[in-house]
Short mmCIF file of C-alpha atoms in Angstrom, two decimals:
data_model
loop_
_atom_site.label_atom_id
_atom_site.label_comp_id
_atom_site.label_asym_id
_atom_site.label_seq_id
_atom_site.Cartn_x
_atom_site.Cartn_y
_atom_site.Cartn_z
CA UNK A 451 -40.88 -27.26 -35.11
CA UNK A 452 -44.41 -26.24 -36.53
CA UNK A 453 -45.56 -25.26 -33.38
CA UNK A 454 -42.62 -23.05 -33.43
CA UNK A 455 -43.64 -21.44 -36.89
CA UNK A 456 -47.49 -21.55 -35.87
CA UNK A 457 -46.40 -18.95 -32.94
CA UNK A 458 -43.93 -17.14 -35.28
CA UNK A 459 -46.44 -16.55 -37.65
CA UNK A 460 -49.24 -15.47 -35.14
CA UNK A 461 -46.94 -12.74 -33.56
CA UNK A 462 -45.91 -11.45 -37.26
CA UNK A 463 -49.47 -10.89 -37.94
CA UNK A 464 -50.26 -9.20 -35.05
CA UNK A 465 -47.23 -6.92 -35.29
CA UNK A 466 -47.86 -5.91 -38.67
CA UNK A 467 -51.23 -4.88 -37.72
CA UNK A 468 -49.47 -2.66 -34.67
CA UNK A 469 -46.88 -1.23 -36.96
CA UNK A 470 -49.41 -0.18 -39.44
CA UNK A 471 -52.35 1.58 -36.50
CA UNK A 472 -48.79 2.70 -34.23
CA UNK A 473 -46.06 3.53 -36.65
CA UNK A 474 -43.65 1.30 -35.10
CA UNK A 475 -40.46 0.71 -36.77
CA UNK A 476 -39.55 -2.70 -38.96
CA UNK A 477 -36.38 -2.92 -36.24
CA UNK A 478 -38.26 -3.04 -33.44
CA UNK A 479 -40.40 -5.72 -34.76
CA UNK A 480 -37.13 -7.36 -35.59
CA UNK A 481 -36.18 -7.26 -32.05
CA UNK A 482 -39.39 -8.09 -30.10
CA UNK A 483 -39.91 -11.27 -32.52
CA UNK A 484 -35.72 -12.25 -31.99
CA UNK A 485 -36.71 -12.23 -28.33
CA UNK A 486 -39.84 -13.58 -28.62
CA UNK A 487 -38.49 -16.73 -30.33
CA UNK A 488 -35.45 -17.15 -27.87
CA UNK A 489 -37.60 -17.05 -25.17
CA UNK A 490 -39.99 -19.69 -27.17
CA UNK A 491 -36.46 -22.22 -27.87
CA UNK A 492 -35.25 -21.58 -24.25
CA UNK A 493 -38.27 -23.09 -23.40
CA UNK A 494 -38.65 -25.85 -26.16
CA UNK A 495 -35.83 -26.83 -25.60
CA UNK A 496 -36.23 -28.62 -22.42
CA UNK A 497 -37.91 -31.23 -24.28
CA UNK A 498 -36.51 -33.72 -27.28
CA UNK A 499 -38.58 -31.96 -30.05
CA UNK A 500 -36.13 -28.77 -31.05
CA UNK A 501 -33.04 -29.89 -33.31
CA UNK A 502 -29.81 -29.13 -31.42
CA UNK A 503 -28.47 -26.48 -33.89
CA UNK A 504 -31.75 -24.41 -33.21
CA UNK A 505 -30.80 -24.99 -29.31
CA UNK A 506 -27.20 -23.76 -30.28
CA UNK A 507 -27.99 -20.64 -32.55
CA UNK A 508 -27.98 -18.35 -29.27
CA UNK A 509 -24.31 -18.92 -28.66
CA UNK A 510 -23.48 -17.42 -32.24
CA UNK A 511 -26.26 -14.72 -31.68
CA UNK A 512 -27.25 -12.33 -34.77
CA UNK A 513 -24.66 -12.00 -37.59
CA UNK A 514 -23.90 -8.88 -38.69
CA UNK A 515 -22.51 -7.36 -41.94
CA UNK A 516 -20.13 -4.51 -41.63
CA UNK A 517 -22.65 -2.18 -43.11
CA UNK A 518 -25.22 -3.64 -40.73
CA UNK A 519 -22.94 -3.12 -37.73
CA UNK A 520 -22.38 0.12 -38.72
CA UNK A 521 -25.77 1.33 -37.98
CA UNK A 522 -25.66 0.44 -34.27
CA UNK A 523 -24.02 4.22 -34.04
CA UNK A 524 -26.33 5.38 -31.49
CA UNK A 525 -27.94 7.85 -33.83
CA UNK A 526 -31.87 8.39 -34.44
CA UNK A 527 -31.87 6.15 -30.40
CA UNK A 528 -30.01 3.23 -32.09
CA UNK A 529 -28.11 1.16 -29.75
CA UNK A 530 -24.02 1.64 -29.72
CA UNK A 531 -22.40 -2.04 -30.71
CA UNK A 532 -18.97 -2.43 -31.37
CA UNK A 533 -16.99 -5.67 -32.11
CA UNK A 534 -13.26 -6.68 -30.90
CA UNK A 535 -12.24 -10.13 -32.38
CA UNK A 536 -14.95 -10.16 -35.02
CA UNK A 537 -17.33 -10.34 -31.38
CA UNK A 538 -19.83 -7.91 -31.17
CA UNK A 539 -21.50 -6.33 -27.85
CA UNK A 540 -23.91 -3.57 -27.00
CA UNK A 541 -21.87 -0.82 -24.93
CA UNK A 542 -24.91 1.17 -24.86
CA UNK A 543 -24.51 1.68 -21.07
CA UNK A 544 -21.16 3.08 -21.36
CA UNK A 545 -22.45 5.94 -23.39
CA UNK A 546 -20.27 8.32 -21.61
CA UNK A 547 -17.15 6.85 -23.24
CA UNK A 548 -18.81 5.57 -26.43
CA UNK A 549 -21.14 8.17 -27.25
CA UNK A 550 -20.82 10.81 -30.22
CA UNK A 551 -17.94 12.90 -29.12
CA UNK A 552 -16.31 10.46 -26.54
CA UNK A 553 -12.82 9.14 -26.38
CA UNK A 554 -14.08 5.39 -27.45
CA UNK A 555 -16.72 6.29 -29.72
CA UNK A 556 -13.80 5.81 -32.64
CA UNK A 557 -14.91 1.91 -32.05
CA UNK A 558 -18.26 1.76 -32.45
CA UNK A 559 -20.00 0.02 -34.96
CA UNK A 560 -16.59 -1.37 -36.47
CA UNK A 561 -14.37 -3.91 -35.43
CA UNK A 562 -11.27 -1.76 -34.83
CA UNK A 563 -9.13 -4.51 -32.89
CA UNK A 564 -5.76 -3.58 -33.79
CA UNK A 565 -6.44 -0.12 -32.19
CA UNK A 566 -7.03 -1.31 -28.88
CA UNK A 567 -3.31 -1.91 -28.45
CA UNK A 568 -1.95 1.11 -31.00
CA UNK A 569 -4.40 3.30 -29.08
CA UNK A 570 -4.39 4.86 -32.39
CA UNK A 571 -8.29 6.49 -32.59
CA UNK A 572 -8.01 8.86 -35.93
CA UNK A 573 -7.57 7.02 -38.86
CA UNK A 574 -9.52 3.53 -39.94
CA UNK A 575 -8.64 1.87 -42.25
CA UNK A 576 -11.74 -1.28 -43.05
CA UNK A 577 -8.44 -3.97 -44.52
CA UNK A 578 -6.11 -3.30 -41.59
CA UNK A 579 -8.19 -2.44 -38.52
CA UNK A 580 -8.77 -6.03 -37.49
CA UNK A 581 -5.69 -7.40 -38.77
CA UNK A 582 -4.41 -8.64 -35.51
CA UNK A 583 -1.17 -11.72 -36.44
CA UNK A 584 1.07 -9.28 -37.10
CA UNK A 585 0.52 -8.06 -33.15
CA UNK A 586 3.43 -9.31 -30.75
CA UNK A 587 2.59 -12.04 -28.63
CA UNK A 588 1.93 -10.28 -25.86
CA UNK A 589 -0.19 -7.54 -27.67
CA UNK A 590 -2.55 -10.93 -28.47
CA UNK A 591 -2.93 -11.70 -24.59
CA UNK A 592 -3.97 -8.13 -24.05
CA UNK A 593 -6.76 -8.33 -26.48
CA UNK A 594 -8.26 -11.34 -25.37
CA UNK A 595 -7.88 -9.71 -21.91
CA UNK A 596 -10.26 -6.92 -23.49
CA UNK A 597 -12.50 -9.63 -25.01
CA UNK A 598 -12.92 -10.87 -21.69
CA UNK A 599 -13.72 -7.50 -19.95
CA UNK A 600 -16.51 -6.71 -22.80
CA UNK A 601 -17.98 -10.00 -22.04
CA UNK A 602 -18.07 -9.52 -18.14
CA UNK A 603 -19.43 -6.02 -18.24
CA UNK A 604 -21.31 -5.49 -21.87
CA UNK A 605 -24.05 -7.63 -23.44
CA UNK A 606 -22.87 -9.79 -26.14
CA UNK A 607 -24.95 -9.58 -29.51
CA UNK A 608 -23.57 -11.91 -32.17
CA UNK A 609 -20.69 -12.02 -34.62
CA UNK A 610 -19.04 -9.81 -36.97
CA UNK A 611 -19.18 -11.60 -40.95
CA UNK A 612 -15.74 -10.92 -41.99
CA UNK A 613 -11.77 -11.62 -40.91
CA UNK A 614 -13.34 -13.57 -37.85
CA UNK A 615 -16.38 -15.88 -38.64
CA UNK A 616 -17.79 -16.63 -42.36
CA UNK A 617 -21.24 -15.74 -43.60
CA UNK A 618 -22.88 -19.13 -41.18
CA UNK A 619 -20.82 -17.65 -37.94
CA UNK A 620 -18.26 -20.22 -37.82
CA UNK A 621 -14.92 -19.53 -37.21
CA UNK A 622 -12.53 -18.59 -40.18
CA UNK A 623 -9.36 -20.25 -40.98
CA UNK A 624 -7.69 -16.67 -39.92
CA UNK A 625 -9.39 -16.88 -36.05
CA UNK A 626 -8.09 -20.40 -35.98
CA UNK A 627 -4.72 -19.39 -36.59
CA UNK A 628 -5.46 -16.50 -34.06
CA UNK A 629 -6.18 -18.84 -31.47
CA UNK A 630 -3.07 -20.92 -31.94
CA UNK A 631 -0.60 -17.67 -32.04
CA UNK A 632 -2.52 -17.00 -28.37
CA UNK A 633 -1.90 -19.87 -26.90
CA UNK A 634 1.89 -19.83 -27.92
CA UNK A 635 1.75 -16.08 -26.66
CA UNK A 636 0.02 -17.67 -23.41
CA UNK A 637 2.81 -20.13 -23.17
CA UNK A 638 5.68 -18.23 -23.27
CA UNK A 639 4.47 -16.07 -20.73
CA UNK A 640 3.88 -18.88 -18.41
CA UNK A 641 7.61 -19.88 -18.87
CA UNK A 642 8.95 -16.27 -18.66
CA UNK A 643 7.01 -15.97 -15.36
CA UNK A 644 8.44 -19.52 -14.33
CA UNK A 645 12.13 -18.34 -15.01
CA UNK A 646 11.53 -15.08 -12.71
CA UNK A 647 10.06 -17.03 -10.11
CA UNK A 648 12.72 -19.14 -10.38
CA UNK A 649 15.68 -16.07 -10.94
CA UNK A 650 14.47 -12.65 -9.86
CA UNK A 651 15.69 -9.80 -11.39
CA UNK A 652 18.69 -8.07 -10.30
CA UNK A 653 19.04 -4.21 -8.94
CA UNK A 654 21.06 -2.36 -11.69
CA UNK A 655 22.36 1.08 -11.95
CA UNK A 656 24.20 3.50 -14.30
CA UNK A 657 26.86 5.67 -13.65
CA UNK A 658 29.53 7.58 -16.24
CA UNK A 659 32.11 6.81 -14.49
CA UNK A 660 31.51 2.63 -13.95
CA UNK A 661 29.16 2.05 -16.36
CA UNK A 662 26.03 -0.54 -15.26
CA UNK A 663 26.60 -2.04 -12.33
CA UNK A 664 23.75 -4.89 -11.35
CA UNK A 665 23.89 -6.79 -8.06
CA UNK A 666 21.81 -9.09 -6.39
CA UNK A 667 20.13 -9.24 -2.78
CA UNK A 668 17.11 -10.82 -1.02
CA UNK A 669 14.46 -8.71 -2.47
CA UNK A 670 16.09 -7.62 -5.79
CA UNK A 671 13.90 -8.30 -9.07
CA UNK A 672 9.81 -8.49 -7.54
CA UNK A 673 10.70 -6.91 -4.07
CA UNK A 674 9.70 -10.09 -2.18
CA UNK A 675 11.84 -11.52 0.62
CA UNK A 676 13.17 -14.45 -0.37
CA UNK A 677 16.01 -16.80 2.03
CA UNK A 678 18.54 -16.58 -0.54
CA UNK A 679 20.84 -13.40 -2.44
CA UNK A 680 22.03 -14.99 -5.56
CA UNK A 681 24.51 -13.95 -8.23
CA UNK A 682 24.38 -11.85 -11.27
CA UNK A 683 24.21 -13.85 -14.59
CA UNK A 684 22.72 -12.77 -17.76
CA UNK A 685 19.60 -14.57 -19.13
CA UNK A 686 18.74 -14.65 -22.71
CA UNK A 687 15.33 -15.43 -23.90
CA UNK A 688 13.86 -16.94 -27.07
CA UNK A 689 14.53 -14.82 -30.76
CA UNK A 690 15.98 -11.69 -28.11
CA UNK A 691 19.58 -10.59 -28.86
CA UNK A 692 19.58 -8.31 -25.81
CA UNK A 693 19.72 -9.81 -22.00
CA UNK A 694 18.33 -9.50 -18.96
CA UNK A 695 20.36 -9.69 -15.14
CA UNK A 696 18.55 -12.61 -13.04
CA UNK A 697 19.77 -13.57 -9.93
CA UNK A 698 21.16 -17.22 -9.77
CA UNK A 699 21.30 -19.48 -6.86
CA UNK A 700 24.85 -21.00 -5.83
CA UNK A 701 23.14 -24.51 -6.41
CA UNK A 702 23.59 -23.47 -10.21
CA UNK A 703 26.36 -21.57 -10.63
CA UNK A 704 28.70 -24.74 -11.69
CA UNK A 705 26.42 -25.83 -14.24
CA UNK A 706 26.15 -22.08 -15.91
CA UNK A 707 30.08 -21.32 -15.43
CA UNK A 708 31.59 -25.11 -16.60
CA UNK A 709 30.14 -24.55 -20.12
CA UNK A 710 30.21 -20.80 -20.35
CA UNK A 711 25.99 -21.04 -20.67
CA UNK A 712 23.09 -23.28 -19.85
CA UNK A 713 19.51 -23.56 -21.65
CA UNK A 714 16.68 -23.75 -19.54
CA UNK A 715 13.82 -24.12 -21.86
CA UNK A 716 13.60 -21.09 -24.09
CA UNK A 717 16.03 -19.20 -22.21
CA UNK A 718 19.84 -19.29 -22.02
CA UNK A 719 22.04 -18.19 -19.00
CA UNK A 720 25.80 -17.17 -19.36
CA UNK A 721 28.35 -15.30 -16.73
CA UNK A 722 29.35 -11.69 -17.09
CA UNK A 723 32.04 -11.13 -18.90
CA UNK A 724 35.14 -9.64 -16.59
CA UNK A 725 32.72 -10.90 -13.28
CA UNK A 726 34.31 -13.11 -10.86
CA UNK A 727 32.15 -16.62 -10.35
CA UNK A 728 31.36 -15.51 -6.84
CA UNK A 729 31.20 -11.78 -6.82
CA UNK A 730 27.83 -10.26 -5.33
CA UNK A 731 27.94 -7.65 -8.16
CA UNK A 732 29.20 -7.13 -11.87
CA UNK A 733 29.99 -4.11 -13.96
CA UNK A 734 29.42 -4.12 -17.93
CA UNK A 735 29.28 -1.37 -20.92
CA UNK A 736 26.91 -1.39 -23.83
#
């Protein structure tokens, strides 16, 4: 550790010597002596004498204020950083969206999460523009889909102090709770693509005169050819009032018609109302 500090100190010294005969500016000291000392734990820590939290600090990178983030603006050759999910990463390469003037320059140096899914890039609003629980479930999905793709294809620079991590980078009681909504959001779609592998969709139509007629046959619902046809039954999912026509196979149709419904996890299934057990099609009216 004080060989660590011994070659801190010896590059601050120098650099304040270079800033004073070359004007350089306090950031980019900042930056060359961040580097400088990852570079100097990366290689520490191969051996037993660095603590593990100074082996760790690279995975939280810097933390950043909002008032701090909002410099990275790409003004005065200042990088452009923006943050989604209290994350923060250096879009500097994608200057032709993110630069002054561009369609996703409304996101830099801000976390502006809830925006990714409103697409909503006029008004900000500092107590609302993160605020992502109130999001459907699937809206959730989609921004950690975005997380990811800023990850893959950006540079990740540290964490936002705020809604998502607290002032030592550590996640907040709110990110917790964002995490747990996800993974309910993750599970439900895992079942709702489970129940149309299991019952495709059915082919529907509207017409004045007959009102909405839905039928089944061996590609209805994906378009994949499948050995069976199936029969129209309506399938209710989870906190939804309104249904949706999946295609039963006959193997089930006793179960579903005996009680009037069946449950299958989350879901329920019931007949048509005024549809014969057996008929290939069924009409309805809203």
């Amino acid at each position: 550790m004080f060989g660590l500090l011994r070659h801190l100190f010896k590059l601050q010294f120098l650099f304040v010597v270079a800033a004073v005969l070359g004007g350089i500016y306090h950031t980019e000291i900042r930056q060359f002596l961040r580097r400088q000392t990852d570079n100097y734990l990366d290689q520490a820590g191969q051996d037993a004498g660095i603590p593990l939290a100074f082996q760790a600090a690279d995975e939280v990178g810097t933390l950043f204020t909002p008032a701090e983030l909002a410099k990275f603006n790409g003004e005065e050759g200042r990088p452009l950083y923006l943050a989604l999910l209290g994350s923060v990463f250096d879009v500097s390469r994608g200057i032709k969206h993110y630069g002054s003037g561009c369609s996703y320059n409304f996101f830099v140096g801000r976390d502006a999460s809830v925006s990714f899914i409103s697409g909503d890039f006029e008004s900000y609003n500092p107590e609302t523009a993160d605020d992502v629980l109130t999001l459907k479930p699937d809206d959730l999905i989609g921004l950690a889909g975005w997380r990811d793709f800023y990850q893959k294809d950006y540079d990740y620079k540290g964490r936002l102090i705020g809604r998502f991590y607290n002032e030592k980078g550590a996640l907040t009681t709110y990110h917790h709770k964002f995490l747990e909504l996800l993974e309910q959001a993750r599970d439900a779609k895992r079942q709702v693509e489970e129940l149309r592998a299991r019952y495709p969709g059915c082919n529907i139509e509207w017409s004045e005169e007959r009102g909405t007629r839905v039928w089944c046959t061996t590609t209805s619902g994906d378009g994949k050819e499948r050995s069976w046809i199936g029969y129209p039954r309506k399938l209710y999912s989870r906190g939804n009032k309104s249904f949706q026509c999946a295609c039963v196979p006959d193997s089930e149709l006793d179960e579903i018609d005996a009680g009037g419904k069946v449950a299958r996890g989350d879901a329920m299934l019931k007949p048509y109302d005024n549809c014969e057990p057996q008929a290939r099609e069924c009409f309805y009216r809203v």
